[in-house]
Amino acid sequence: MSSESTIVVNDIHSQLNNTRVAEIVKVESAEDIHATILKATQQDQSISIAGGRHAMGGQQFGTDTVLIDTTNLNRVLTFDRKTGLIEVEAGIQWPKLIDYLIETQKEAPWSQQWSIAQKQTGADRLSIGGSLSCNAHGRGLKMRPMISDVESFTLVDAAGKFLQCSRKENHELFGLVGGGYGLFGVIYSVTLRLLPRQKVERVVELITIDKLQVGFEQRIQDGFIYGDFQFSTDEKSDDFLYRGVFSCYRPVDLDTALPAAQKELSENNWNELFYLAHADKAETFRQYTSYYLSTSGQIYASDIHQMSVYMDDYHHELDHRLDGKEQATEIITEIYVPRPALPDFLAEAREYFRANKVNMVYGT
């Protein structure tokens, strides 16, 4: 059956992972997962697991596998408003979880509301199970990756056995599954540790890379809890991989009003920035910095400010505008560098990229 399958899947962003699978099973319960694993075992088939399908390395697919699709596994199971623990099925995606928390607590004062500590940046429609499987991180200045926000999870192993995993129970599996990309079983549910919901002020300035480490240290000392830095990608400019937008967020009094309307980039704005990032990088940086500087001082909820605009298949329109002869894509590379070495690393990268005509469209 599998060798004749015509079912082909791909990831949403890079779209470089066309993979033929034997079948797709849309599970809706723990029992569905159990039954699917047992059936695959009986038929000597391997299993792959996908949620939001954003992983660009193809980790969620396998040729001729039974693909477990978790998108319908999206319920909130329990929410303890005293302890801030919430158990959700692994297929629930971040927007639905955040919407649930906001709606459920809308009558409660801010001082009694809970919300997520962090989520991955750049895209929202990732499953909680997927974020745990890659041990995603957000922009928390003192936060560790996502596993630090996980109290426990329920794993279904290759034998169909349900295992409760935490720092005290099956602790070795607990450490392996966070960042294990589905190798150790199917995550059925995740219990997250929430944090008190806050209001935060965005503070923005333009700085250079040699000031960044001290800048972050000062922001942390001053009580800021989130932050990031996006640098120029214009290889013709002295700002290239050197000067950028330094945005950080500090808590403000919970009585501070959240304005009904604030400056934000629309989908059309983002589409134009995507285009300019390829066609006119100097103008991209000008528009991007102008917008962010104009939003300094705006107030956000600590969860909502982490949400992003992401357009599926945005590259089709981009290819058309750029008169591309073939379908193109962007690849994200994440490199870990000791903080003191970052200026020297980027100086070397600057020379290498220019010499080898690397087309860099975004950097953070």
Coordinates of C-alpha atoms in Angstrom, one line a residue:
M1 CA 0.0 0.0 0.0
S2 CA 2.7 2.5 1.0
S3 CA 4.7 2.2 -2.1
E4 CA 1.7 3.1 -4.2
S5 CA 0.6 6.0 -2.1
T6 CA 0.1 9.3 -3.8
I7 CA -0.3 11.3 -0.6
V8 CA 2.4 14.0 -0.5
V9 CA 2.9 16.4 2.4
N10 CA 5.2 19.4 2.9
D11 CA 6.1 22.0 5.5
I12 CA 4.5 25.4 5.4
H13 CA 7.6 27.7 5.4
S14 CA 10.5 26.3 3.4
Q15 CA 8.4 24.0 1.3
L16 CA 11.5 21.9 0.6
N17 CA 10.2 18.7 2.3
N18 CA 7.9 17.1 -0.2
T19 CA 7.4 13.6 1.3
R20 CA 5.2 10.7 0.3
V21 CA 3.4 9.1 3.2
A22 CA 1.4 5.9 3.4
E23 CA -1.6 7.6 4.9
I24 CA -2.7 10.5 7.2
V25 CA -4.6 9.7 10.3
K26 CA -6.3 12.7 12.0
V27 CA -6.5 11.7 15.6
E28 CA -9.0 13.2 17.9
S29 CA -8.4 11.5 21.2
A30 CA -5.8 9.6 23.2
E31 CA -7.6 6.4 22.2
D32 CA -7.1 7.3 18.5
I33 CA -3.4 7.6 19.1
H34 CA -3.3 4.3 20.9
A35 CA -5.2 2.5 18.1
T36 CA -3.1 4.1 15.3
I37 CA 0.2 3.0 17.0
L38 CA -1.0 -0.6 17.5
K39 CA -2.3 -0.8 13.9
A40 CA 1.0 0.6 12.5
T41 CA 2.9 -1.9 14.6
Q42 CA 0.8 -4.8 13.3
Q43 CA 1.4 -3.7 9.7
D44 CA 5.2 -3.1 10.4
Q45 CA 4.9 0.6 9.5
S46 CA 6.7 3.5 11.0
I47 CA 5.0 6.6 12.3
S48 CA 5.6 10.3 11.9
I49 CA 3.8 13.1 13.7
A50 CA 2.8 16.6 12.5
G51 CA 0.9 19.5 14.0
G52 CA 1.2 23.0 12.5
R53 CA 3.8 21.7 9.9
H54 CA 6.2 24.6 10.4
A55 CA 9.3 22.6 11.1
M56 CA 11.6 23.4 8.1
G57 CA 14.0 20.4 8.5
G58 CA 11.3 17.8 7.7
Q59 CA 11.4 16.3 11.1
Q60 CA 7.6 15.9 11.1
F61 CA 7.5 13.6 8.0
G62 CA 8.9 10.2 7.0
T63 CA 8.6 8.5 3.6
D64 CA 5.9 5.8 3.6
T65 CA 5.1 6.4 7.2
V66 CA 1.7 6.6 8.8
L67 CA 1.4 10.4 9.5
I68 CA -0.4 11.2 12.7
D69 CA -2.0 14.6 12.2
T70 CA -2.7 16.2 15.6
T71 CA -4.6 19.3 14.5
N72 CA -7.9 18.0 15.8
L73 CA -6.3 17.1 19.2
N74 CA -6.9 20.6 20.4
R75 CA -8.9 20.6 23.6
V76 CA -8.1 22.3 27.0
L77 CA -8.4 19.5 29.5
T78 CA -7.9 21.3 32.8
F79 CA -7.1 24.8 34.1
D80 CA -6.3 25.3 37.7
R81 CA -6.7 29.1 38.3
K82 CA -5.1 28.8 41.8
T83 CA -1.8 27.2 40.7
G84 CA -1.7 28.5 37.1
L85 CA -1.3 25.0 35.7
I86 CA -3.2 24.2 32.4
E87 CA -3.3 20.9 30.7
V88 CA -4.0 20.9 26.9
E89 CA -4.0 18.3 24.2
A90 CA -0.7 18.5 22.2
G91 CA -2.3 19.6 18.9
I92 CA -3.8 22.8 20.3
Q93 CA -2.1 25.8 18.7
W94 CA -0.9 28.9 20.5
P95 CA -3.7 31.3 19.3
K96 CA -6.4 29.0 20.5
L97 CA -4.7 28.6 23.9
I98 CA -4.2 32.3 24.3
D99 CA -7.8 33.0 23.2
Y100 CA -9.1 30.5 25.7
L101 CA -7.2 32.1 28.6
I102 CA -8.4 35.6 27.7
E103 CA -12.0 34.5 27.3
T104 CA -12.1 32.3 30.4
Q105 CA -10.6 35.1 32.6
K106 CA -12.3 38.1 31.1
E107 CA -14.3 38.8 34.2
A108 CA -11.3 38.5 36.6
P109 CA -9.2 41.5 37.5
W110 CA -5.8 41.6 35.8
S111 CA -4.1 40.8 39.1
Q112 CA -5.8 37.4 39.1
Q113 CA -5.2 36.5 35.4
W114 CA -2.8 33.9 34.0
S115 CA -1.2 33.6 30.6
I116 CA 1.7 31.9 28.8
A117 CA 5.3 32.8 29.7
Q118 CA 6.6 32.6 26.2
K119 CA 6.1 31.1 22.7
Q120 CA 8.2 30.9 19.6
T121 CA 8.6 34.1 17.6
G122 CA 7.8 34.6 13.9
A123 CA 4.7 32.3 13.6
D124 CA 1.8 31.5 15.9
R125 CA 0.0 28.5 14.4
L126 CA 2.4 25.9 15.8
S127 CA 1.1 23.2 18.1
I128 CA 2.1 23.0 21.7
G129 CA 3.3 19.5 21.1
G130 CA 5.4 20.7 18.2
S131 CA 6.9 23.6 20.2
L132 CA 7.8 21.2 23.0
S133 CA 9.3 18.7 20.5
C134 CA 11.7 21.3 19.2
N135 CA 12.1 22.9 22.6
A136 CA 11.3 26.3 21.2
H137 CA 12.3 29.6 22.8
G138 CA 10.8 33.0 22.8
R139 CA 12.2 36.5 23.5
G140 CA 12.2 36.3 27.3
L141 CA 15.4 38.0 28.4
K142 CA 15.9 35.6 31.4
M143 CA 13.7 32.7 30.2
R144 CA 15.1 29.3 29.3
P145 CA 13.6 27.3 26.4
M146 CA 10.0 26.0 26.5
I147 CA 10.8 22.9 28.6
S148 CA 11.2 25.2 31.6
D149 CA 7.5 26.1 31.3
V150 CA 6.4 22.5 31.2
E151 CA 5.2 20.8 34.4
S152 CA 4.5 17.4 32.8
F153 CA 3.3 15.7 29.7
T154 CA 1.6 12.4 28.7
L155 CA 3.6 10.4 26.1
V156 CA 2.4 7.4 24.1
D157 CA 5.4 5.2 23.3
A158 CA 6.0 2.8 20.4
A159 CA 4.2 0.0 22.3
G160 CA 1.1 2.2 22.8
K161 CA 1.8 2.6 26.5
F162 CA 0.8 5.9 28.2
L163 CA 3.6 7.4 30.2
Q164 CA 3.3 10.4 32.5
C165 CA 6.6 12.3 32.3
S166 CA 7.8 15.1 34.6
R167 CA 10.9 16.0 36.5
K168 CA 10.0 13.4 39.1
E169 CA 8.4 10.7 37.0
N170 CA 10.1 9.2 33.9
H171 CA 12.5 12.1 34.2
E172 CA 14.9 10.7 31.6
L173 CA 12.1 10.7 29.0
F174 CA 11.1 14.2 30.2
G175 CA 14.5 15.5 29.2
L176 CA 14.7 13.6 25.9
V177 CA 11.2 14.5 24.6
G178 CA 11.8 18.2 25.0
G179 CA 13.8 18.8 21.8
G180 CA 13.4 15.2 20.7
Y181 CA 11.4 15.9 17.5
G182 CA 9.0 13.0 18.1
L183 CA 11.6 10.3 18.2
F184 CA 10.4 9.0 21.6
G185 CA 6.7 8.8 21.1
V186 CA 3.6 10.8 20.5
I187 CA 2.8 13.6 23.0
Y188 CA -0.9 13.4 23.9
S189 CA -1.1 16.2 26.4
V190 CA 1.1 18.9 28.0
T191 CA 0.7 20.7 31.3
L192 CA 2.1 24.2 31.2
R193 CA 3.2 26.5 34.0
L194 CA 1.5 29.8 33.3
L195 CA 2.7 33.2 34.7
P196 CA 0.6 36.1 35.9
R197 CA -0.6 38.1 33.0
Q198 CA 1.1 41.5 32.8
K199 CA 1.0 44.7 30.9
V200 CA 4.2 45.8 29.2
E201 CA 5.7 48.9 27.6
R202 CA 7.7 48.6 24.4
V203 CA 10.9 50.7 24.5
V204 CA 12.8 51.0 21.2
E205 CA 16.1 52.5 20.2
L206 CA 18.7 52.0 17.4
I207 CA 22.0 50.7 18.6
T208 CA 25.1 48.9 17.2
I209 CA 26.2 45.4 17.8
D210 CA 29.1 46.4 20.1
K211 CA 26.6 47.9 22.5
L212 CA 24.2 45.0 22.5
Q213 CA 25.5 42.8 25.3
V214 CA 25.7 45.8 27.7
G215 CA 22.3 46.9 26.4
F216 CA 20.6 43.6 27.3
E217 CA 22.3 43.4 30.7
Q218 CA 21.1 46.9 31.5
R219 CA 17.6 46.2 30.4
I220 CA 17.5 43.0 32.6
Q221 CA 18.9 45.0 35.5
D222 CA 16.1 47.6 34.9
G223 CA 13.4 44.9 35.1
F224 CA 12.7 44.4 31.4
I225 CA 11.4 40.9 30.7
Y226 CA 11.3 40.6 26.9
G227 CA 13.5 41.9 24.1
D228 CA 15.1 41.4 20.8
F229 CA 17.4 43.0 18.2
Q230 CA 17.0 43.1 14.4
F231 CA 20.0 44.3 12.4
S232 CA 20.4 45.7 8.9
T233 CA 20.7 43.3 6.1
D234 CA 21.8 45.9 3.5
E235 CA 25.2 44.6 2.4
K236 CA 25.9 48.0 0.7
S237 CA 25.6 49.9 4.0
D238 CA 28.0 50.4 6.9
D239 CA 25.1 49.3 9.1
F240 CA 25.1 45.7 7.6
L241 CA 25.0 43.2 10.5
Y242 CA 26.0 46.0 12.8
R243 CA 23.2 48.5 13.5
G244 CA 19.7 47.5 14.4
V245 CA 16.4 47.9 16.2
F246 CA 16.7 47.2 19.9
S247 CA 13.2 46.5 21.3
C248 CA 12.5 45.6 24.9
Y249 CA 9.5 45.3 27.1
R250 CA 9.1 46.3 30.7
P251 CA 6.2 45.7 33.1
V252 CA 3.9 48.6 33.9
D253 CA 1.2 49.1 36.5
L254 CA -1.8 46.8 35.9
D255 CA -4.1 49.9 36.0
T256 CA -2.4 51.3 32.9
A257 CA -4.9 51.5 30.0
L258 CA -4.5 49.3 26.9
P259 CA -5.4 51.6 24.0
A260 CA -8.1 50.3 21.7
A261 CA -6.1 51.3 18.6
Q262 CA -2.3 51.3 18.3
K263 CA 0.2 51.4 15.5
E264 CA 0.8 47.9 14.0
L265 CA 1.8 46.5 10.7
S266 CA -0.9 45.0 8.5
E267 CA -0.6 42.0 6.3
N268 CA -0.1 44.4 3.3
N269 CA 2.7 46.2 5.2
W270 CA 4.4 42.9 5.9
N271 CA 4.1 41.8 2.3
E272 CA 5.7 45.0 1.2
L273 CA 8.5 44.6 3.7
F274 CA 9.1 41.0 2.4
Y275 CA 9.3 42.3 -1.1
L276 CA 11.6 45.2 -0.2
A277 CA 13.9 42.8 1.8
H278 CA 14.7 41.3 -1.6
A279 CA 14.4 44.3 -3.9
D280 CA 15.6 47.3 -1.8
K281 CA 17.2 46.4 1.5
A282 CA 18.1 50.0 2.4
E283 CA 14.4 51.0 2.1
T284 CA 13.4 47.9 4.2
F285 CA 15.6 49.0 7.0
R286 CA 14.4 52.6 6.8
Q287 CA 10.7 51.6 6.9
Y288 CA 11.3 48.9 9.6
T289 CA 13.2 51.2 11.9
S290 CA 10.8 54.1 11.3
Y291 CA 7.9 52.0 12.3
Y292 CA 9.4 50.5 15.4
L293 CA 10.7 53.8 16.7
S294 CA 7.2 55.2 16.3
T295 CA 5.8 52.5 18.5
S296 CA 8.2 53.1 21.4
G297 CA 6.0 53.7 24.5
Q298 CA 3.0 51.6 23.3
I299 CA 1.4 49.3 25.9
Y300 CA 0.6 45.6 25.3
A301 CA -0.6 42.6 27.1
S302 CA 2.3 40.3 27.9
D303 CA 0.8 37.5 25.8
I304 CA -0.6 39.5 22.8
H305 CA 2.7 41.3 22.2
Q306 CA 4.2 37.9 21.4
M307 CA 1.8 37.2 18.5
S308 CA 3.0 37.6 14.9
V309 CA 1.7 38.1 11.4
Y310 CA 2.5 35.1 9.2
M311 CA 1.1 34.6 5.7
D312 CA 1.1 31.0 4.4
D313 CA 2.5 30.7 0.9
Y314 CA 3.6 34.3 0.9
H315 CA 6.4 33.4 -1.4
H316 CA 4.1 32.8 -4.4
E317 CA 3.2 36.5 -4.5
L318 CA 6.8 37.4 -3.8
D319 CA 8.1 35.2 -6.7
H320 CA 5.7 36.9 -9.0
R321 CA 6.7 40.4 -8.0
L322 CA 10.4 39.5 -8.3
D323 CA 9.8 37.9 -11.7
G324 CA 11.3 34.7 -10.5
K325 CA 11.7 31.9 -13.0
E326 CA 11.5 29.2 -10.3
Q327 CA 9.8 28.9 -7.0
A328 CA 12.1 30.3 -4.3
T329 CA 12.2 29.9 -0.5
E330 CA 13.9 31.3 2.6
I331 CA 15.9 29.1 5.0
I332 CA 16.3 30.1 8.6
T333 CA 19.7 29.3 10.2
E334 CA 20.0 29.6 14.0
I335 CA 23.6 29.9 15.3
Y336 CA 24.6 30.0 19.0
V337 CA 27.5 32.3 19.7
P338 CA 29.0 33.2 23.2
R339 CA 27.7 36.7 23.9
P340 CA 31.2 38.4 24.2
A341 CA 32.1 36.9 20.8
L342 CA 29.1 38.2 18.9
P343 CA 30.6 41.4 17.5
D344 CA 33.6 39.6 16.1
F345 CA 31.5 36.8 14.8
L346 CA 29.2 39.2 12.9
A347 CA 32.2 41.2 11.6
E348 CA 33.5 37.9 10.1
A349 CA 30.1 37.1 8.7
R350 CA 29.9 40.5 7.2
E351 CA 33.0 40.0 5.2
Y352 CA 32.1 36.4 4.2
F353 CA 28.5 37.4 3.1
R354 CA 29.8 40.3 1.0
A355 CA 32.5 38.2 -0.6
N356 CA 30.2 35.3 -1.4
K357 CA 27.2 37.4 -2.4
V358 CA 24.9 35.8 0.3
N359 CA 21.4 37.1 -0.1
M360 CA 20.4 37.7 3.5
V361 CA 16.9 39.0 4.0
Y362 CA 16.4 39.1 7.8
G363 CA 18.5 38.8 10.9
T364 CA 17.8 38.9 14.6

